């Protein structure tokens, strides 16, 4: 497993809230546990206290994406480094129970957390995964959706660094909105041109009289 895979932890947590829409799904222990995905052993550590702690980490992770999205590379790195210092992990070689044809474990790198609570464990993995993604692909690969009012976080893995939206749905919505805006502008220009032409004709007719 590539260590950058863990950056999805950061995206899932950040996108549990949509500030511009007033939406927040991180309201219960069940919601906290859902963020862990398949890591159910870690999810079972979550308690009511983790709801508030997760929200605090979420705000700090969103600040990383906001700094990256605005082009402030140094601030993004500084904010992420503060999370890495506060929530450390230990890289370990793991084989789980996957086997190759010879019956040997399929060794890969794994991030082992040693948390005092569920939030510390999740934050450690999310921050380290985001750090690997940032250093592997660049700060400009961390973005916020341009389809207002979405502003969900995303990780740009496109070959030409062209991603601007968090999903195909947002991309389609933004394209439709842009198309309609162009049509309105064209209609306004056409109407203005027509009014100007009518005015000119009236002036000419008046002058001829």
PDB file of C-alpha atoms in Angstrom:
ATOM      1  CA  UNK A   1       0.000   0.000   0.000  1.00  0.00           C
ATOM      2  CA  UNK A   2       1.361   3.419  -0.925  1.00  0.00           C
ATOM      3  CA  UNK A   3       1.654   5.660   2.100  1.00  0.00           C
ATOM      4  CA  UNK A   4       0.002   8.507   0.170  1.00  0.00           C
ATOM      5  CA  UNK A   5      -3.158   6.387   0.347  1.00  0.00           C
ATOM      6  CA  UNK A   6      -3.632   7.603   3.902  1.00  0.00           C
ATOM      7  CA  UNK A   7      -4.201  11.138   2.606  1.00  0.00           C
ATOM      8  CA  UNK A   8      -7.787  10.028   1.933  1.00  0.00           C
ATOM      9  CA  UNK A   9      -8.263  10.087   5.707  1.00  0.00           C
ATOM     10  CA  UNK A  10      -7.666  13.846   5.637  1.00  0.00           C
ATOM     11  CA  UNK A  11     -10.053  14.405   2.731  1.00  0.00           C
ATOM     12  CA  UNK A  12     -12.824  12.362   4.352  1.00  0.00           C
ATOM     13  CA  UNK A  13     -12.555  14.311   7.593  1.00  0.00           C
ATOM     14  CA  UNK A  14     -12.398  17.755   5.980  1.00  0.00           C
ATOM     15  CA  UNK A  15     -15.373  16.973   3.758  1.00  0.00           C
ATOM     16  CA  UNK A  16     -17.529  15.894   6.678  1.00  0.00           C
ATOM     17  CA  UNK A  17     -18.403  19.582   6.863  1.00  0.00           C
ATOM     18  CA  UNK A  18     -19.604  21.975   4.157  1.00  0.00           C
ATOM     19  CA  UNK A  19     -19.386  25.405   5.842  1.00  0.00           C
ATOM     20  CA  UNK A  20     -20.884  27.375   2.960  1.00  0.00           C
ATOM     21  CA  UNK A  21     -23.959  25.137   2.982  1.00  0.00           C
ATOM     22  CA  UNK A  22     -24.216  24.954   6.772  1.00  0.00           C
ATOM     23  CA  UNK A  23     -23.857  21.156   6.698  1.00  0.00           C
ATOM     24  CA  UNK A  24     -21.959  19.060   9.218  1.00  0.00           C
ATOM     25  CA  UNK A  25     -22.261  15.269   9.343  1.00  0.00           C
ATOM     26  CA  UNK A  26     -19.780  14.916  12.208  1.00  0.00           C
ATOM     27  CA  UNK A  27     -22.385  14.954  14.957  1.00  0.00           C
ATOM     28  CA  UNK A  28     -22.128  11.552  16.646  1.00  0.00           C
ATOM     29  CA  UNK A  29     -19.804   8.716  17.622  1.00  0.00           C
ATOM     30  CA  UNK A  30     -21.238   6.681  14.740  1.00  0.00           C
ATOM     31  CA  UNK A  31     -20.199   9.414  12.303  1.00  0.00           C
ATOM     32  CA  UNK A  32     -16.681   9.413  13.765  1.00  0.00           C
ATOM     33  CA  UNK A  33     -16.447   5.641  13.378  1.00  0.00           C
ATOM     34  CA  UNK A  34     -17.633   5.811   9.772  1.00  0.00           C
ATOM     35  CA  UNK A  35     -14.619   7.976   8.914  1.00  0.00           C
ATOM     36  CA  UNK A  36     -12.274   5.087   9.716  1.00  0.00           C
ATOM     37  CA  UNK A  37     -13.675   3.044   6.832  1.00  0.00           C
ATOM     38  CA  UNK A  38     -12.386  -0.508   6.991  1.00  0.00           C
ATOM     39  CA  UNK A  39     -10.194   0.128  10.022  1.00  0.00           C
ATOM     40  CA  UNK A  40     -12.831  -1.038  12.463  1.00  0.00           C
ATOM     41  CA  UNK A  41     -10.441  -1.917  15.256  1.00  0.00           C
ATOM     42  CA  UNK A  42      -9.401   1.741  15.441  1.00  0.00           C
ATOM     43  CA  UNK A  43     -12.987   2.928  15.014  1.00  0.00           C
ATOM     44  CA  UNK A  44     -14.111   1.030  18.102  1.00  0.00           C
ATOM     45  CA  UNK A  45     -11.929   3.285  20.269  1.00  0.00           C
ATOM     46  CA  UNK A  46     -14.117   6.303  19.493  1.00  0.00           C
ATOM     47  CA  UNK A  47     -16.171   7.860  22.303  1.00  0.00           C
ATOM     48  CA  UNK A  48     -18.435  10.892  22.642  1.00  0.00           C
ATOM     49  CA  UNK A  49     -15.424  13.051  23.493  1.00  0.00           C
ATOM     50  CA  UNK A  50     -13.925  12.329  20.080  1.00  0.00           C
ATOM     51  CA  UNK A  51     -16.687  14.201  18.266  1.00  0.00           C
ATOM     52  CA  UNK A  52     -15.390  17.557  19.528  1.00  0.00           C
ATOM     53  CA  UNK A  53     -11.746  16.523  19.132  1.00  0.00           C
ATOM     54  CA  UNK A  54     -12.333  15.394  15.537  1.00  0.00           C
ATOM     55  CA  UNK A  55     -13.920  18.742  14.713  1.00  0.00           C
ATOM     56  CA  UNK A  56     -10.837  20.542  16.017  1.00  0.00           C
ATOM     57  CA  UNK A  57      -8.510  18.442  13.863  1.00  0.00           C
ATOM     58  CA  UNK A  58     -10.842  18.921  10.904  1.00  0.00           C
ATOM     59  CA  UNK A  59     -10.510  22.698  11.147  1.00  0.00           C
ATOM     60  CA  UNK A  60      -6.727  22.418  11.164  1.00  0.00           C
ATOM     61  CA  UNK A  61      -6.675  20.089   8.166  1.00  0.00           C
ATOM     62  CA  UNK A  62      -9.008  22.378   6.235  1.00  0.00           C
ATOM     63  CA  UNK A  63      -6.610  25.241   6.958  1.00  0.00           C
ATOM     64  CA  UNK A  64      -3.868  23.213   5.225  1.00  0.00           C
ATOM     65  CA  UNK A  65      -6.030  22.828   2.119  1.00  0.00           C
ATOM     66  CA  UNK A  66      -7.033  26.501   2.211  1.00  0.00           C
ATOM     67  CA  UNK A  67      -3.403  27.614   2.376  1.00  0.00           C
ATOM     68  CA  UNK A  68      -2.444  25.295  -0.474  1.00  0.00           C
ATOM     69  CA  UNK A  69      -5.416  26.399  -2.559  1.00  0.00           C
ATOM     70  CA  UNK A  70      -4.509  30.072  -2.095  1.00  0.00           C
ATOM     71  CA  UNK A  71      -0.914  29.402  -3.171  1.00  0.00           C
ATOM     72  CA  UNK A  72       0.654  29.907   0.264  1.00  0.00           C
ATOM     73  CA  UNK A  73       2.945  26.894   0.105  1.00  0.00           C
ATOM     74  CA  UNK A  74       4.974  27.742   3.211  1.00  0.00           C
ATOM     75  CA  UNK A  75       1.893  28.189   5.391  1.00  0.00           C
ATOM     76  CA  UNK A  76       0.431  24.884   4.195  1.00  0.00           C
ATOM     77  CA  UNK A  77       3.635  23.065   5.119  1.00  0.00           C
ATOM     78  CA  UNK A  78       3.922  24.819   8.487  1.00  0.00           C
ATOM     79  CA  UNK A  79       0.340  23.933   9.404  1.00  0.00           C
ATOM     80  CA  UNK A  80       0.866  20.321   8.403  1.00  0.00           C
ATOM     81  CA  UNK A  81       4.152  20.094  10.276  1.00  0.00           C
ATOM     82  CA  UNK A  82       2.409  21.246  13.462  1.00  0.00           C
ATOM     83  CA  UNK A  83      -0.031  18.347  13.104  1.00  0.00           C
ATOM     84  CA  UNK A  84       2.792  15.885  12.460  1.00  0.00           C
ATOM     85  CA  UNK A  85       4.583  17.000  15.612  1.00  0.00           C
ATOM     86  CA  UNK A  86       1.449  16.742  17.723  1.00  0.00           C
ATOM     87  CA  UNK A  87       0.265  13.420  16.297  1.00  0.00           C
ATOM     88  CA  UNK A  88       3.279  11.191  15.481  1.00  0.00           C
ATOM     89  CA  UNK A  89       3.175   7.733  13.892  1.00  0.00           C
ATOM     90  CA  UNK A  90       5.640   4.877  13.456  1.00  0.00           C
ATOM     91  CA  UNK A  91       6.122   3.458   9.946  1.00  0.00           C
ATOM     92  CA  UNK A  92       6.167  -0.337  10.097  1.00  0.00           C
ATOM     93  CA  UNK A  93       6.469  -3.185   7.607  1.00  0.00           C
ATOM     94  CA  UNK A  94       3.263  -5.179   7.494  1.00  0.00           C
ATOM     95  CA  UNK A  95       2.049  -8.277   5.652  1.00  0.00           C
ATOM     96  CA  UNK A  96      -1.444  -8.646   7.080  1.00  0.00           C
ATOM     97  CA  UNK A  97      -2.913 -11.960   5.858  1.00  0.00           C
ATOM     98  CA  UNK A  98      -2.301 -11.509   2.124  1.00  0.00           C
ATOM     99  CA  UNK A  99      -0.124 -14.198   0.551  1.00  0.00           C
ATOM    100  CA  UNK A 100       1.631 -14.614  -2.790  1.00  0.00           C
ATOM    101  CA  UNK A 101       1.838 -17.854  -4.766  1.00  0.00           C
ATOM    102  CA  UNK A 102       4.689 -19.080  -2.559  1.00  0.00           C
ATOM    103  CA  UNK A 103       2.703 -18.560   0.643  1.00  0.00           C
ATOM    104  CA  UNK A 104       4.762 -15.602   1.795  1.00  0.00           C
ATOM    105  CA  UNK A 105       3.304 -12.352   3.146  1.00  0.00           C
ATOM    106  CA  UNK A 106       2.980  -9.472   0.698  1.00  0.00           C
ATOM    107  CA  UNK A 107       5.085  -6.990   2.628  1.00  0.00           C
ATOM    108  CA  UNK A 108       4.229  -3.298   2.459  1.00  0.00           C
ATOM    109  CA  UNK A 109       4.655  -0.147   4.504  1.00  0.00           C
ATOM    110  CA  UNK A 110       2.017   0.578   7.102  1.00  0.00           C
ATOM    111  CA  UNK A 111       1.522   3.557   9.423  1.00  0.00           C
ATOM    112  CA  UNK A 112       1.159   2.335  12.981  1.00  0.00           C
ATOM    113  CA  UNK A 113      -0.363   4.797  15.404  1.00  0.00           C
ATOM    114  CA  UNK A 114      -0.006   4.681  19.172  1.00  0.00           C
ATOM    115  CA  UNK A 115      -2.892   6.902  20.221  1.00  0.00           C
ATOM    116  CA  UNK A 116      -4.246   7.899  23.576  1.00  0.00           C
ATOM    117  CA  UNK A 117      -7.670   8.213  21.908  1.00  0.00           C
ATOM    118  CA  UNK A 118      -9.376   7.683  18.542  1.00  0.00           C
ATOM    119  CA  UNK A 119      -8.795  11.283  17.449  1.00  0.00           C
ATOM    120  CA  UNK A 120      -5.043  11.077  17.993  1.00  0.00           C
ATOM    121  CA  UNK A 121      -4.862   7.880  15.960  1.00  0.00           C
ATOM    122  CA  UNK A 122      -6.910   9.245  13.080  1.00  0.00           C
ATOM    123  CA  UNK A 123      -5.136  12.611  13.059  1.00  0.00           C
ATOM    124  CA  UNK A 124      -1.725  10.922  12.982  1.00  0.00           C
ATOM    125  CA  UNK A 125      -2.595   8.801   9.964  1.00  0.00           C
ATOM    126  CA  UNK A 126      -4.375  11.645   8.140  1.00  0.00           C
ATOM    127  CA  UNK A 127      -1.523  14.113   8.658  1.00  0.00           C
ATOM    128  CA  UNK A 128       1.180  11.651   7.663  1.00  0.00           C
ATOM    129  CA  UNK A 129      -0.750  10.542   4.580  1.00  0.00           C
ATOM    130  CA  UNK A 130      -1.271  14.150   3.530  1.00  0.00           C
ATOM    131  CA  UNK A 131       2.419  14.856   4.101  1.00  0.00           C
ATOM    132  CA  UNK A 132       3.418  11.972   1.829  1.00  0.00           C
ATOM    133  CA  UNK A 133       0.999  13.189  -0.846  1.00  0.00           C
ATOM    134  CA  UNK A 134       2.267  16.756  -0.585  1.00  0.00           C
ATOM    135  CA  UNK A 135       5.940  15.827  -0.841  1.00  0.00           C
ATOM    136  CA  UNK A 136       5.330  13.269  -3.598  1.00  0.00           C
ATOM    137  CA  UNK A 137       3.066  15.335  -5.860  1.00  0.00           C
ATOM    138  CA  UNK A 138       3.428  18.956  -4.727  1.00  0.00           C
ATOM    139  CA  UNK A 139       1.498  21.436  -2.606  1.00  0.00           C
ATOM    140  CA  UNK A 140      -0.521  22.555  -5.625  1.00  0.00           C
ATOM    141  CA  UNK A 141      -2.105  19.089  -5.715  1.00  0.00           C
ATOM    142  CA  UNK A 142      -4.139  19.969  -2.611  1.00  0.00           C
ATOM    143  CA  UNK A 143      -7.227  21.890  -3.627  1.00  0.00           C
ATOM    144  CA  UNK A 144     -10.697  23.117  -2.725  1.00  0.00           C
ATOM    145  CA  UNK A 145     -13.579  22.676  -5.151  1.00  0.00           C
ATOM    146  CA  UNK A 146     -14.213  25.754  -7.302  1.00  0.00           C
ATOM    147  CA  UNK A 147     -17.919  24.963  -7.712  1.00  0.00           C
ATOM    148  CA  UNK A 148     -19.441  27.434  -5.252  1.00  0.00           C
ATOM    149  CA  UNK A 149     -20.692  26.927  -2.643  1.00  0.00           C
ATOM    150  CA  UNK A 150     -19.098  23.457  -2.398  1.00  0.00           C
ATOM    151  CA  UNK A 151     -15.466  24.053  -1.383  1.00  0.00           C
ATOM    152  CA  UNK A 152     -14.880  20.382  -0.602  1.00  0.00           C
ATOM    153  CA  UNK A 153     -11.246  19.293  -0.373  1.00  0.00           C
ATOM    154  CA  UNK A 154      -9.701  17.099  -3.047  1.00  0.00           C
ATOM    155  CA  UNK A 155      -6.332  15.649  -4.051  1.00  0.00           C
ATOM    156  CA  UNK A 156      -5.337  16.309  -7.649  1.00  0.00           C
ATOM    157  CA  UNK A 157      -3.815  13.183  -9.189  1.00  0.00           C
ATOM    158  CA  UNK A 158      -4.362  14.237 -12.810  1.00  0.00           C
ATOM    159  CA  UNK A 159      -1.367  14.015 -15.137  1.00  0.00           C
ATOM    160  CA  UNK A 160      -1.555  17.688 -16.150  1.00  0.00           C
ATOM    161  CA  UNK A 161      -2.461  19.212 -12.762  1.00  0.00           C
ATOM    162  CA  UNK A 162      -5.785  20.369 -14.176  1.00  0.00           C
ATOM    163  CA  UNK A 163      -8.288  19.289 -11.538  1.00  0.00           C
ATOM    164  CA  UNK A 164     -10.488  22.084 -10.179  1.00  0.00           C
ATOM    165  CA  UNK A 165     -13.489  20.272  -8.730  1.00  0.00           C
ATOM    166  CA  UNK A 166     -14.027  17.645  -6.056  1.00  0.00           C
ATOM    167  CA  UNK A 167     -16.304  15.477  -8.206  1.00  0.00           C
ATOM    168  CA  UNK A 168     -17.761  15.042 -11.688  1.00  0.00           C
ATOM    169  CA  UNK A 169     -21.070  16.320 -10.310  1.00  0.00           C
ATOM    170  CA  UNK A 170     -19.525  19.623  -9.250  1.00  0.00           C
ATOM    171  CA  UNK A 171     -17.629  19.922 -12.538  1.00  0.00           C
ATOM    172  CA  UNK A 172     -20.855  19.442 -14.510  1.00  0.00           C
ATOM    173  CA  UNK A 173     -22.734  21.915 -12.321  1.00  0.00           C
ATOM    174  CA  UNK A 174     -19.992  24.525 -12.750  1.00  0.00           C
ATOM    175  CA  UNK A 175     -19.874  24.027 -16.530  1.00  0.00           C
ATOM    176  CA  UNK A 176     -23.654  24.384 -16.802  1.00  0.00           C
ATOM    177  CA  UNK A 177     -23.572  27.555 -14.677  1.00  0.00           C
ATOM    178  CA  UNK A 178     -20.783  29.002 -16.834  1.00  0.00           C
ATOM    179  CA  UNK A 179     -22.700  28.151 -20.021  1.00  0.00           C
ATOM    180  CA  UNK A 180     -25.851  29.853 -18.752  1.00  0.00           C
ATOM    181  CA  UNK A 181     -23.848  32.897 -17.680  1.00  0.00           C
ATOM    182  CA  UNK A 182     -22.345  33.171 -21.179  1.00  0.00           C
ATOM    183  CA  UNK A 183     -25.802  32.887 -22.743  1.00  0.00           C
ATOM    184  CA  UNK A 184     -27.156  35.633 -20.478  1.00  0.00           C
ATOM    185  CA  UNK A 185     -24.221  37.884 -21.364  1.00  0.00           C
ATOM    186  CA  UNK A 186     -24.746  37.260 -25.080  1.00  0.00           C
ATOM    187  CA  UNK A 187     -28.453  38.030 -24.728  1.00  0.00           C
ATOM    188  CA  UNK A 188     -27.705  41.256 -22.818  1.00  0.00           C
ATOM    189  CA  UNK A 189     -25.184  42.329 -25.466  1.00  0.00           C
ATOM    190  CA  UNK A 190     -27.628  41.525 -28.254  1.00  0.00           C
ATOM    191  CA  UNK A 191     -30.358  43.513 -26.521  1.00  0.00           C
ATOM    192  CA  UNK A 192     -28.002  46.457 -25.990  1.00  0.00           C
ATOM    193  CA  UNK A 193     -26.935  46.366 -29.633  1.00  0.00           C
ATOM    194  CA  UNK A 194     -30.559  46.285 -30.748  1.00  0.00           C
ATOM    195  CA  UNK A 195     -31.468  49.240 -28.553  1.00  0.00           C
ATOM    196  CA  UNK A 196     -28.509  51.204 -29.862  1.00  0.00           C
ATOM    197  CA  UNK A 197     -29.506  50.457 -33.450  1.00  0.00           C
ATOM    198  CA  UNK A 198     -33.114  51.529 -32.819  1.00  0.00           C
ATOM    199  CA  UNK A 199     -31.918  54.734 -31.221  1.00  0.00           C
ATOM    200  CA  UNK A 200     -29.659  55.479 -34.175  1.00  0.00           C
ATOM    201  CA  UNK A 201     -32.487  54.886 -36.629  1.00  0.00           C
ATOM    202  CA  UNK A 202     -34.811  57.197 -34.709  1.00  0.00           C
ATOM    203  CA  UNK A 203     -32.139  59.892 -34.660  1.00  0.00           C
ATOM    204  CA  UNK A 204     -31.585  59.565 -38.416  1.00  0.00           C
ATOM    205  CA  UNK A 205     -35.298  59.700 -39.131  1.00  0.00           C
ATOM    206  CA  UNK A 206     -35.686  62.781 -36.944  1.00  0.00           C
ATOM    207  CA  UNK A 207     -32.839  64.508 -38.721  1.00  0.00           C
ATOM    208  CA  UNK A 208     -34.289  63.819 -42.154  1.00  0.00           C
ATOM    209  CA  UNK A 209     -37.540  65.491 -41.147  1.00  0.00           C
TER     210      UNK A 209
END
